[in-house]
Amino acid sequence: MMKYIKGAFLWALIVLFITPLKAQTYINTPMTGTPAAGQYYNEKQITLSPNFTFTASSGQTLKLFIKDCVPLTLNLSSSQNYVMISTPRISGITTRSGLANRTTCELMQNVQYFDGLGRPIQTIQIKGSPGYNDLVQPIAYDSLNRETVKYLPYASTSANGSYRSAAITNQLAFYDPAGVPDSTSQLPGGIAHISTPYAMTKYEPSALGRVLEQGAPGDPWQLTGTINPSGVSSGHTIKTSYSVNNTLALTDTANTYLAALYTVTINPNQSRTLVRLSGADGNYLAGELTVKITKDENWQSGRGGTSEEYIDKEGRIVLKRTFSYLVGAPNELQILSTYYVYDDVGNLAYVLPPKSNADNTVPTQTILNNLCYQYRYDEYNRLSQKRVPGKGWENMVYNKLDQIVLTQDSVQRGNNQWTVNKYDGLGRVIITGLWNAGANIPLTTLQDSIYAASQWDIRDYANNTTGYKVTSYPALTKTLTINYYDNYTNIPTIPPGLTPTPGTYSNLTKGLVTVSKTAVLNTLSNTEPDMLWNVNYYDNKGRVVKAYMQHYLGGTLSSYNYDDVSNTYDFTDKITATSRKQYTKNADNTAAILAVSIANQYNYDQADRKRETFERINSDPQVLVSRLDYNAIGQLKTKHLHGLSGTIPFLQDINYLYNERAWLLSGKSNTNLFNFSLAYNKPNAGVSPQFNGNIAQMEYTKTGSSNVNFNYRYDQLNRLKSALSSDSALDETIDYDVMGNITKLVRSGSNSANLNYSYYNANLNNRLQTVTNNGNAFRSYAYDGNGNATSDGGTKNISYNLLNLPQTIKQADTILATYTYDVGGRKLRNVGSDGGWDYINGIVYTNNVINFIQTEEGRIKNISGVYNYEYNLKDQLGNVRLSFDRDPVSGLVRRLQEDEYYSFGLRKTPVDYDILNHNRYLYNAKEIQLDLTNQYDYGARFYDPVIGRFTTVDPLADKMRRVSTYNHAFNNPLRFIDADGMAPTDVIIGGDDKQAAFEELQKSVKGQLTLSMDDKGNVTYSKSAPDPLIGKDAKQLIAAIDDHTVNVNVTATKGNIISTVDFVGGAFLGNDLLPSGNVNTKQVISPEILEKMDNYFGSPGKTTLHEVTESYNGAKIAQSNGVSSPFASPSEVANPNSDYQKAHKAATDQSGPVIEKYYGPLGGRVSKPGIMGKTEYILDNGVKPAVPLTSKTYPQKL
């Protein structure tokens, strides 16, 4: 939310202290007394005072380091304008004079030079390269002040921050040195050879200045017709053009832009009716819609491979259309249209995906129920009912504060059951639970009952059950979660073992979640379900310094089963070390026994790049798990695994190379355990090149055999059509319908099959009904009301829990397996044919004995009480290809397990696989299941690689309405990963001004990231600078996009005031924490206002980025707290410890403040707004003349 200052400016000097994660503790005073065991460092000297003492006990060490530090020497320009940013890496630097005579261990420094117009022309990270040279990025503009060429950064030969007058020449020499043949793809040091190390942009020659063509670094991606060392560019760029709709019937001709006109009737019961008039009246009149046409880097000619977006006069997208020539039938054009239909008040009422055939016919109610998205709203325009394809209706009921109190899915409706949220007076969720209503009660009746009761509940220290006095409607039948805030006082029945020594934690906990309880779903049939405790203790900065987390080992609830986790931070809130002790109950449940202790430490280089990861189990020697080396521009060059002593420093090294676009080209181990290489635009002859990031070819090594080569082919919707291997052992060819449902899949090799798919309702459905193999019956499926497949397609039946996750697997009347989850979606146990498996945050037990502990690079296997480190070699998707350890006899690498996969993840039949002892985390690093044969657990749902589909509906189906709700990785599993079974991208811009919002967001990270936005509003990025030159603001955006547990939803609207909360430019509308632990956020912005503000303060796009990162940080706070964040109401804004305030402070900065001035009804200044009057919003930085931003006239709505 954009924050403003009321009445006048407040000037302040703000000094930011940002330090890297480090495993050692910085010491800048003489060491006295007896320090704790650990590692301490200084860049110059360490002094031990006379009373210093340390006695090492078993498993404890004290290490003192003098770091490898380089003095920071500056030679800044005396003739150029510049801004120097010095970022302390240690505490104690609080003044400008304290910045002098520092080293890279103490300080990071960046300088940005500006021209006379205040435009940045050069950015330098001083000593930012791994070799301690400067990283320099030149910036240039055309005559219209546009950055038409974006240059990649380069590593200079000097390191003093000086202005490089020949930066562009030097940059070209860095990537394309004299004398290096054009055929050479790689330079020494792992740098890609690029003769055109820049991205060019072509703008429309009009006042609108819209982008017509966007290039990228590398000869193939230069603008059409430009001359480069490879000749005249063929223009494998992203091309955009603009038009308006007409009434010409759709053909392959590029100027036919017919759009059907759908409207909605709102019925008295708030249901909606879809309407389309007959004949010509059923289409938009010519010129009523703007059409934006986009062609990606693979486009060659014709309409195939293009996408169109139709936008009405209110800025709403009403139609998205893509075109594809069918593979094997180049003259047959496939047209895929998705319509978005709004009701009279502007709410989205229907989404009609391609298979509904809405271009030609009005979908019937059956088609609407099976294939389309339907939304209904209450009288306050709050979403009250929705139906996504594959599922039944879902209901939502609110209280007076617009908080969701009741939710009900289709399965719950059959049992008259509701999920209930209870809130406190600050809008925080305190209790969730289930309510058995006993009858089907109308939504309006439920809302009236909620309105008539209390709107929130309060703490009641006399209540020994929940600690709350609950007077809101309805009363709970079962409790699912309980959250306690602000203090630790009178928490009912908290186990005494979960309380640390008094005085070791802070009491400054207002606004923080202190204690929570979470139900075990499998015990909901009990009178009182088992509840697991989680207790967080904080320091005075609100950081969790100790956490107690109860676990469920053996399916038993015991106060002696818990984890004790301690965190150590640097002064900028980053964790520097963690210690985890896991306790289990003794035989008679009277005491806790230490099962294992784990200590982790991390080292980073002078530019905050992660360098080393250490791990220790119990009192075993500390192990250097990995060390990372980088090339001169910050790309990962080498990963070293398992540090050794002696002449061989590491057990294994993996070297990586990249192409011009920073796409991964290869990963090769130094002992040839597993090597792979990828080709995009330069495959072997006979293979179609791919210029948009699709992989055209792959080669990898195979033990005891020749290398395996794969050739890949795609359709113009970027769906994988065939994957053909050189040994024909892993071939797949795939056909799809217009929704991306697989209709035919043919495999060769050990899992050969010829599968044909049939879907319900004569294939007018996303639910798979039957599969045949070579014409014979193979599988058949049925579903529950939530779209969950109730069988594995064969003889096994599946029941599901409240979260639509598997609970029991049966064959006839025999239970084969039982899965146990908590309400947060964490898998706690799986008891099946392979025994009992317990999952405790990365520690996995088998039959109550630790089997292994997961690490960043593999696992630590428990072999009869001895912990052995095992490592995984992975391909570009994270698929585990080979596992190894250190042979205890020879001390060299020992192969443990090797795996190959079909492209959609089916594992090649292994030889001598031992599921109890071998690695189970395989394709996409997900756990393979025994009793659900070949299926993988993705967290939010299960994936069946035999048929290439998920078995349940995507929890985020609303974000990807143009593809099947059972789709896997957009049918491009070589490029995309469904990290948790949900959306592959996680910043989504919508609304009637989303393009303007996207353009503002791109401005905020120019020169660092190149952003792309697809027609669904999903924002992705590619790095246009190496990691060291990607600033902290851009890194926050990267985190938001890469974090698949958070969906940042930004609605861009035209207008000045965000009416929901009367904030200017942007509004934090809170978020929804889902049972799976994922979060959907809600943020509204006005790009028009934000652009005006940022231009005034000279920071284009900065406040738009602030709004996105504020929304993301709010989601991370919700995940940390375990509850959803409320919208920024006046009480939330006034509370310095509210989720909003924390998210606002953690987000990237705004470009500047906005002054708010109030006027009464007669025009005089007043101190606060009244019912009558006016508010003016002013931009004034104290240097430029003040300018009005916008204003609002009252009366306000009461």
PDB file of C-alpha atoms in Angstrom, residues 751-926:
ATOM      1  CA  ASN A 751       7.078 -49.524 -20.352  1.00  0.00           C
ATOM      2  CA  SER A 752       5.796 -49.644 -23.926  1.00  0.00           C
ATOM      3  CA  ALA A 753       2.152 -48.707 -24.363  1.00  0.00           C
ATOM      4  CA  ASN A 754      -0.309 -47.352 -26.876  1.00  0.00           C
ATOM      5  CA  LEU A 755      -2.778 -45.435 -24.748  1.00  0.00           C
ATOM      6  CA  ASN A 756      -6.006 -43.844 -25.958  1.00  0.00           C
ATOM      7  CA  TYR A 757      -7.991 -41.623 -23.591  1.00  0.00           C
ATOM      8  CA  SER A 758     -11.744 -41.089 -23.348  1.00  0.00           C
ATOM      9  CA  TYR A 759     -13.334 -38.383 -21.222  1.00  0.00           C
ATOM     10  CA  TYR A 760     -16.773 -38.124 -19.657  1.00  0.00           C
ATOM     11  CA  ASN A 761     -19.695 -36.577 -21.523  1.00  0.00           C
ATOM     12  CA  ALA A 762     -18.463 -37.686 -24.954  1.00  0.00           C
ATOM     13  CA  ASN A 763     -15.080 -36.043 -24.327  1.00  0.00           C
ATOM     14  CA  LEU A 764     -16.690 -32.716 -23.359  1.00  0.00           C
ATOM     15  CA  ASN A 765     -15.105 -32.891 -19.934  1.00  0.00           C
ATOM     16  CA  ASN A 766     -11.688 -32.730 -18.279  1.00  0.00           C
ATOM     17  CA  ARG A 767     -12.400 -35.803 -16.165  1.00  0.00           C
ATOM     18  CA  LEU A 768     -10.725 -38.882 -17.606  1.00  0.00           C
ATOM     19  CA  GLN A 769     -13.125 -41.825 -17.883  1.00  0.00           C
ATOM     20  CA  THR A 770     -11.249 -44.714 -19.530  1.00  0.00           C
ATOM     21  CA  VAL A 771      -7.876 -45.523 -21.044  1.00  0.00           C
ATOM     22  CA  THR A 772      -7.223 -48.354 -23.459  1.00  0.00           C
ATOM     23  CA  ASN A 773      -3.834 -49.916 -24.215  1.00  0.00           C
ATOM     24  CA  ASN A 774      -3.463 -51.333 -27.719  1.00  0.00           C
ATOM     25  CA  GLY A 775      -7.242 -51.389 -27.917  1.00  0.00           C
ATOM     26  CA  ASN A 776      -7.696 -53.328 -24.681  1.00  0.00           C
ATOM     27  CA  ALA A 777      -9.268 -52.014 -21.486  1.00  0.00           C
ATOM     28  CA  PHE A 778      -6.500 -50.604 -19.297  1.00  0.00           C
ATOM     29  CA  ARG A 779      -7.906 -48.130 -16.778  1.00  0.00           C
ATOM     30  CA  SER A 780     -11.227 -46.587 -15.745  1.00  0.00           C
ATOM     31  CA  TYR A 781     -11.883 -43.731 -13.326  1.00  0.00           C
ATOM     32  CA  ALA A 782     -14.630 -42.331 -11.126  1.00  0.00           C
ATOM     33  CA  TYR A 783     -14.589 -39.075  -9.146  1.00  0.00           C
ATOM     34  CA  ASP A 784     -16.032 -37.508  -6.041  1.00  0.00           C
ATOM     35  CA  GLY A 785     -17.721 -34.110  -5.929  1.00  0.00           C
ATOM     36  CA  ASN A 786     -14.403 -32.292  -5.602  1.00  0.00           C
ATOM     37  CA  GLY A 787     -12.985 -33.881  -8.746  1.00  0.00           C
ATOM     38  CA  ASN A 788     -10.712 -36.347  -6.954  1.00  0.00           C
ATOM     39  CA  ALA A 789     -10.134 -39.637  -8.762  1.00  0.00           C
ATOM     40  CA  THR A 790     -11.512 -42.298  -6.425  1.00  0.00           C
ATOM     41  CA  SER A 791      -9.448 -45.097  -7.940  1.00  0.00           C
ATOM     42  CA  ASP A 792      -5.999 -45.527  -9.421  1.00  0.00           C
ATOM     43  CA  GLY A 793      -7.680 -46.604 -12.650  1.00  0.00           C
ATOM     44  CA  GLY A 794      -7.398 -50.244 -11.684  1.00  0.00           C
ATOM     45  CA  THR A 795      -8.469 -52.231  -8.647  1.00  0.00           C
ATOM     46  CA  LYS A 796      -7.434 -49.792  -5.933  1.00  0.00           C
ATOM     47  CA  ASN A 797      -9.921 -47.355  -4.411  1.00  0.00           C
ATOM     48  CA  ILE A 798      -8.864 -44.028  -2.886  1.00  0.00           C
ATOM     49  CA  SER A 799     -10.589 -41.980  -0.218  1.00  0.00           C
ATOM     50  CA  TYR A 800      -9.613 -38.374   0.511  1.00  0.00           C
ATOM     51  CA  ASN A 801      -9.368 -36.111   3.514  1.00  0.00           C
ATOM     52  CA  LEU A 802     -10.600 -32.578   4.037  1.00  0.00           C
ATOM     53  CA  LEU A 803      -7.727 -31.191   1.909  1.00  0.00           C
ATOM     54  CA  ASN A 804      -8.399 -33.498  -1.060  1.00  0.00           C
ATOM     55  CA  LEU A 805      -5.272 -35.492  -0.257  1.00  0.00           C
ATOM     56  CA  PRO A 806      -5.283 -39.329  -0.181  1.00  0.00           C
ATOM     57  CA  GLN A 807      -6.269 -40.877   3.131  1.00  0.00           C
ATOM     58  CA  THR A 808      -6.778 -44.591   2.505  1.00  0.00           C
ATOM     59  CA  ILE A 809      -5.922 -46.924  -0.357  1.00  0.00           C
ATOM     60  CA  LYS A 810      -8.082 -50.038  -0.514  1.00  0.00           C
ATOM     61  CA  GLN A 811      -8.181 -53.127  -2.669  1.00  0.00           C
ATOM     62  CA  ALA A 812     -11.555 -54.784  -2.259  1.00  0.00           C
ATOM     63  CA  ASP A 813     -12.041 -54.623   1.534  1.00  0.00           C
ATOM     64  CA  THR A 814      -8.338 -54.629   2.376  1.00  0.00           C
ATOM     65  CA  ILE A 815      -6.650 -51.384   3.396  1.00  0.00           C
ATOM     66  CA  LEU A 816      -3.294 -51.254   1.619  1.00  0.00           C
ATOM     67  CA  ALA A 817      -2.118 -47.870   2.830  1.00  0.00           C
ATOM     68  CA  THR A 818      -3.136 -45.030   5.123  1.00  0.00           C
ATOM     69  CA  TYR A 819      -1.845 -41.455   4.793  1.00  0.00           C
ATOM     70  CA  THR A 820      -1.871 -39.091   7.766  1.00  0.00           C
ATOM     71  CA  TYR A 821      -1.809 -35.291   7.354  1.00  0.00           C
ATOM     72  CA  ASP A 822      -2.263 -32.330   9.615  1.00  0.00           C
ATOM     73  CA  VAL A 823      -4.656 -29.518   8.784  1.00  0.00           C
ATOM     74  CA  GLY A 824      -1.792 -27.537   7.219  1.00  0.00           C
ATOM     75  CA  GLY A 825      -1.333 -30.224   4.568  1.00  0.00           C
ATOM     76  CA  ARG A 826       1.923 -31.645   5.969  1.00  0.00           C
ATOM     77  CA  LYS A 827       2.249 -35.371   5.416  1.00  0.00           C
ATOM     78  CA  LEU A 828       2.947 -36.895   8.818  1.00  0.00           C
ATOM     79  CA  ARG A 829       2.765 -40.645   8.157  1.00  0.00           C
ATOM     80  CA  ASN A 830       2.245 -43.284   5.509  1.00  0.00           C
ATOM     81  CA  VAL A 831       1.622 -46.853   6.593  1.00  0.00           C
ATOM     82  CA  GLY A 832       1.499 -49.301   3.704  1.00  0.00           C
ATOM     83  CA  SER A 833       2.994 -52.323   2.027  1.00  0.00           C
ATOM     84  CA  ASP A 834       6.486 -50.941   2.584  1.00  0.00           C
ATOM     85  CA  GLY A 835       6.014 -50.431   6.316  1.00  0.00           C
ATOM     86  CA  GLY A 836       5.384 -47.345   8.389  1.00  0.00           C
ATOM     87  CA  TRP A 837       7.010 -44.087   7.229  1.00  0.00           C
ATOM     88  CA  ASP A 838       7.017 -40.947   9.368  1.00  0.00           C
ATOM     89  CA  TYR A 839       7.888 -37.534   7.890  1.00  0.00           C
ATOM     90  CA  ILE A 840       9.140 -34.924  10.347  1.00  0.00           C
ATOM     91  CA  ASN A 841      10.291 -31.846   8.442  1.00  0.00           C
ATOM     92  CA  GLY A 842      12.971 -33.613   6.417  1.00  0.00           C
ATOM     93  CA  ILE A 843      13.737 -36.416   8.880  1.00  0.00           C
ATOM     94  CA  VAL A 844      12.184 -39.660   7.673  1.00  0.00           C
ATOM     95  CA  TYR A 845      11.603 -42.670   9.903  1.00  0.00           C
ATOM     96  CA  THR A 846      10.827 -46.230   8.837  1.00  0.00           C
ATOM     97  CA  ASN A 847       9.128 -48.369  11.457  1.00  0.00           C
ATOM     98  CA  ASN A 848      10.076 -45.836  14.171  1.00  0.00           C
ATOM     99  CA  VAL A 849      13.799 -45.770  13.293  1.00  0.00           C
ATOM    100  CA  ILE A 850      15.459 -42.872  11.471  1.00  0.00           C
ATOM    101  CA  ASN A 851      15.955 -43.962   7.870  1.00  0.00           C
ATOM    102  CA  PHE A 852      17.481 -40.772   6.444  1.00  0.00           C
ATOM    103  CA  ILE A 853      17.772 -37.025   6.869  1.00  0.00           C
ATOM    104  CA  GLN A 854      17.264 -34.870   3.794  1.00  0.00           C
ATOM    105  CA  THR A 855      19.949 -32.314   2.858  1.00  0.00           C
ATOM    106  CA  GLU A 856      20.268 -29.667   0.157  1.00  0.00           C
ATOM    107  CA  GLU A 857      22.216 -32.080  -2.030  1.00  0.00           C
ATOM    108  CA  GLY A 858      20.732 -35.464  -1.156  1.00  0.00           C
ATOM    109  CA  ARG A 859      20.326 -37.240   2.131  1.00  0.00           C
ATOM    110  CA  ILE A 860      22.154 -38.629   5.150  1.00  0.00           C
ATOM    111  CA  LYS A 861      21.389 -42.337   5.478  1.00  0.00           C
ATOM    112  CA  ASN A 862      21.254 -44.020   8.868  1.00  0.00           C
ATOM    113  CA  ILE A 863      23.116 -47.309   8.527  1.00  0.00           C
ATOM    114  CA  SER A 864      22.884 -49.112  11.856  1.00  0.00           C
ATOM    115  CA  GLY A 865      23.500 -45.898  13.765  1.00  0.00           C
ATOM    116  CA  VAL A 866      26.227 -44.585  11.452  1.00  0.00           C
ATOM    117  CA  TYR A 867      25.215 -41.570   9.357  1.00  0.00           C
ATOM    118  CA  ASN A 868      26.425 -41.734   5.750  1.00  0.00           C
ATOM    119  CA  TYR A 869      26.201 -38.790   3.336  1.00  0.00           C
ATOM    120  CA  GLU A 870      24.615 -39.571  -0.053  1.00  0.00           C
ATOM    121  CA  TYR A 871      24.467 -37.089  -2.931  1.00  0.00           C
ATOM    122  CA  ASN A 872      22.202 -36.698  -5.959  1.00  0.00           C
ATOM    123  CA  LEU A 873      23.170 -35.624  -9.444  1.00  0.00           C
ATOM    124  CA  LYS A 874      20.220 -33.946 -11.166  1.00  0.00           C
ATOM    125  CA  ASP A 875      19.287 -32.721 -14.615  1.00  0.00           C
ATOM    126  CA  GLN A 876      17.880 -29.284 -15.477  1.00  0.00           C
ATOM    127  CA  LEU A 877      14.488 -30.091 -13.939  1.00  0.00           C
ATOM    128  CA  GLY A 878      15.810 -31.437 -10.680  1.00  0.00           C
ATOM    129  CA  ASN A 879      15.117 -35.043 -11.682  1.00  0.00           C
ATOM    130  CA  VAL A 880      17.484 -37.257  -9.703  1.00  0.00           C
ATOM    131  CA  ARG A 881      19.577 -39.190 -12.220  1.00  0.00           C
ATOM    132  CA  LEU A 882      22.311 -40.735 -10.083  1.00  0.00           C
ATOM    133  CA  SER A 883      22.984 -41.117  -6.366  1.00  0.00           C
ATOM    134  CA  PHE A 884      26.440 -41.728  -4.937  1.00  0.00           C
ATOM    135  CA  ASP A 885      28.428 -41.762  -1.742  1.00  0.00           C
ATOM    136  CA  ARG A 886      32.020 -42.253  -0.665  1.00  0.00           C
ATOM    137  CA  ASP A 887      33.190 -45.844  -0.717  1.00  0.00           C
ATOM    138  CA  PRO A 888      34.315 -46.599   2.862  1.00  0.00           C
ATOM    139  CA  VAL A 889      37.171 -48.777   1.593  1.00  0.00           C
ATOM    140  CA  SER A 890      38.637 -46.911  -1.378  1.00  0.00           C
ATOM    141  CA  GLY A 891      37.525 -43.448  -0.324  1.00  0.00           C
ATOM    142  CA  LEU A 892      36.373 -42.782  -3.910  1.00  0.00           C
ATOM    143  CA  VAL A 893      32.981 -42.240  -5.506  1.00  0.00           C
ATOM    144  CA  ARG A 894      30.590 -45.179  -5.293  1.00  0.00           C
ATOM    145  CA  ARG A 895      27.456 -45.383  -7.471  1.00  0.00           C
ATOM    146  CA  LEU A 896      24.363 -46.230  -5.475  1.00  0.00           C
ATOM    147  CA  GLN A 897      21.440 -45.763  -7.833  1.00  0.00           C
ATOM    148  CA  GLU A 898      20.835 -44.608 -11.408  1.00  0.00           C
ATOM    149  CA  ASP A 899      17.502 -43.636 -12.943  1.00  0.00           C
ATOM    150  CA  GLU A 900      16.093 -42.736 -16.336  1.00  0.00           C
ATOM    151  CA  TYR A 901      12.694 -41.240 -17.099  1.00  0.00           C
ATOM    152  CA  TYR A 902      10.267 -40.852 -19.937  1.00  0.00           C
ATOM    153  CA  SER A 903       9.596 -37.187 -20.634  1.00  0.00           C
ATOM    154  CA  PHE A 904       6.356 -37.137 -18.636  1.00  0.00           C
ATOM    155  CA  GLY A 905       8.123 -38.655 -15.647  1.00  0.00           C
ATOM    156  CA  LEU A 906       7.458 -42.387 -15.852  1.00  0.00           C
ATOM    157  CA  ARG A 907      10.513 -44.081 -14.443  1.00  0.00           C
ATOM    158  CA  LYS A 908      12.271 -46.659 -16.573  1.00  0.00           C
ATOM    159  CA  THR A 909      11.856 -50.010 -14.850  1.00  0.00           C
ATOM    160  CA  PRO A 910      14.806 -50.195 -12.437  1.00  0.00           C
ATOM    161  CA  VAL A 911      16.968 -53.205 -11.721  1.00  0.00           C
ATOM    162  CA  ASP A 912      17.215 -54.447  -8.106  1.00  0.00           C
ATOM    163  CA  TYR A 913      15.452 -51.404  -6.660  1.00  0.00           C
ATOM    164  CA  ASP A 914      15.113 -51.530  -2.867  1.00  0.00           C
ATOM    165  CA  ILE A 915      12.416 -49.067  -1.837  1.00  0.00           C
ATOM    166  CA  LEU A 916      13.410 -49.289   1.837  1.00  0.00           C
ATOM    167  CA  ASN A 917      17.017 -48.281   1.266  1.00  0.00           C
ATOM    168  CA  HIS A 918      17.268 -46.609  -2.130  1.00  0.00           C
ATOM    169  CA  ASN A 919      16.322 -43.012  -2.876  1.00  0.00           C
ATOM    170  CA  ARG A 920      12.544 -42.535  -3.215  1.00  0.00           C
ATOM    171  CA  TYR A 921      12.685 -38.860  -4.257  1.00  0.00           C
ATOM    172  CA  LEU A 922      13.091 -39.100  -8.024  1.00  0.00           C
ATOM    173  CA  TYR A 923      11.218 -37.259 -10.806  1.00  0.00           C
ATOM    174  CA  ASN A 924      11.154 -33.519 -10.011  1.00  0.00           C
ATOM    175  CA  ALA A 925      12.681 -34.719  -6.717  1.00  0.00           C
ATOM    176  CA  LYS A 926       9.217 -35.910  -5.602  1.00  0.00           C
TER     177      LYS A 926
END
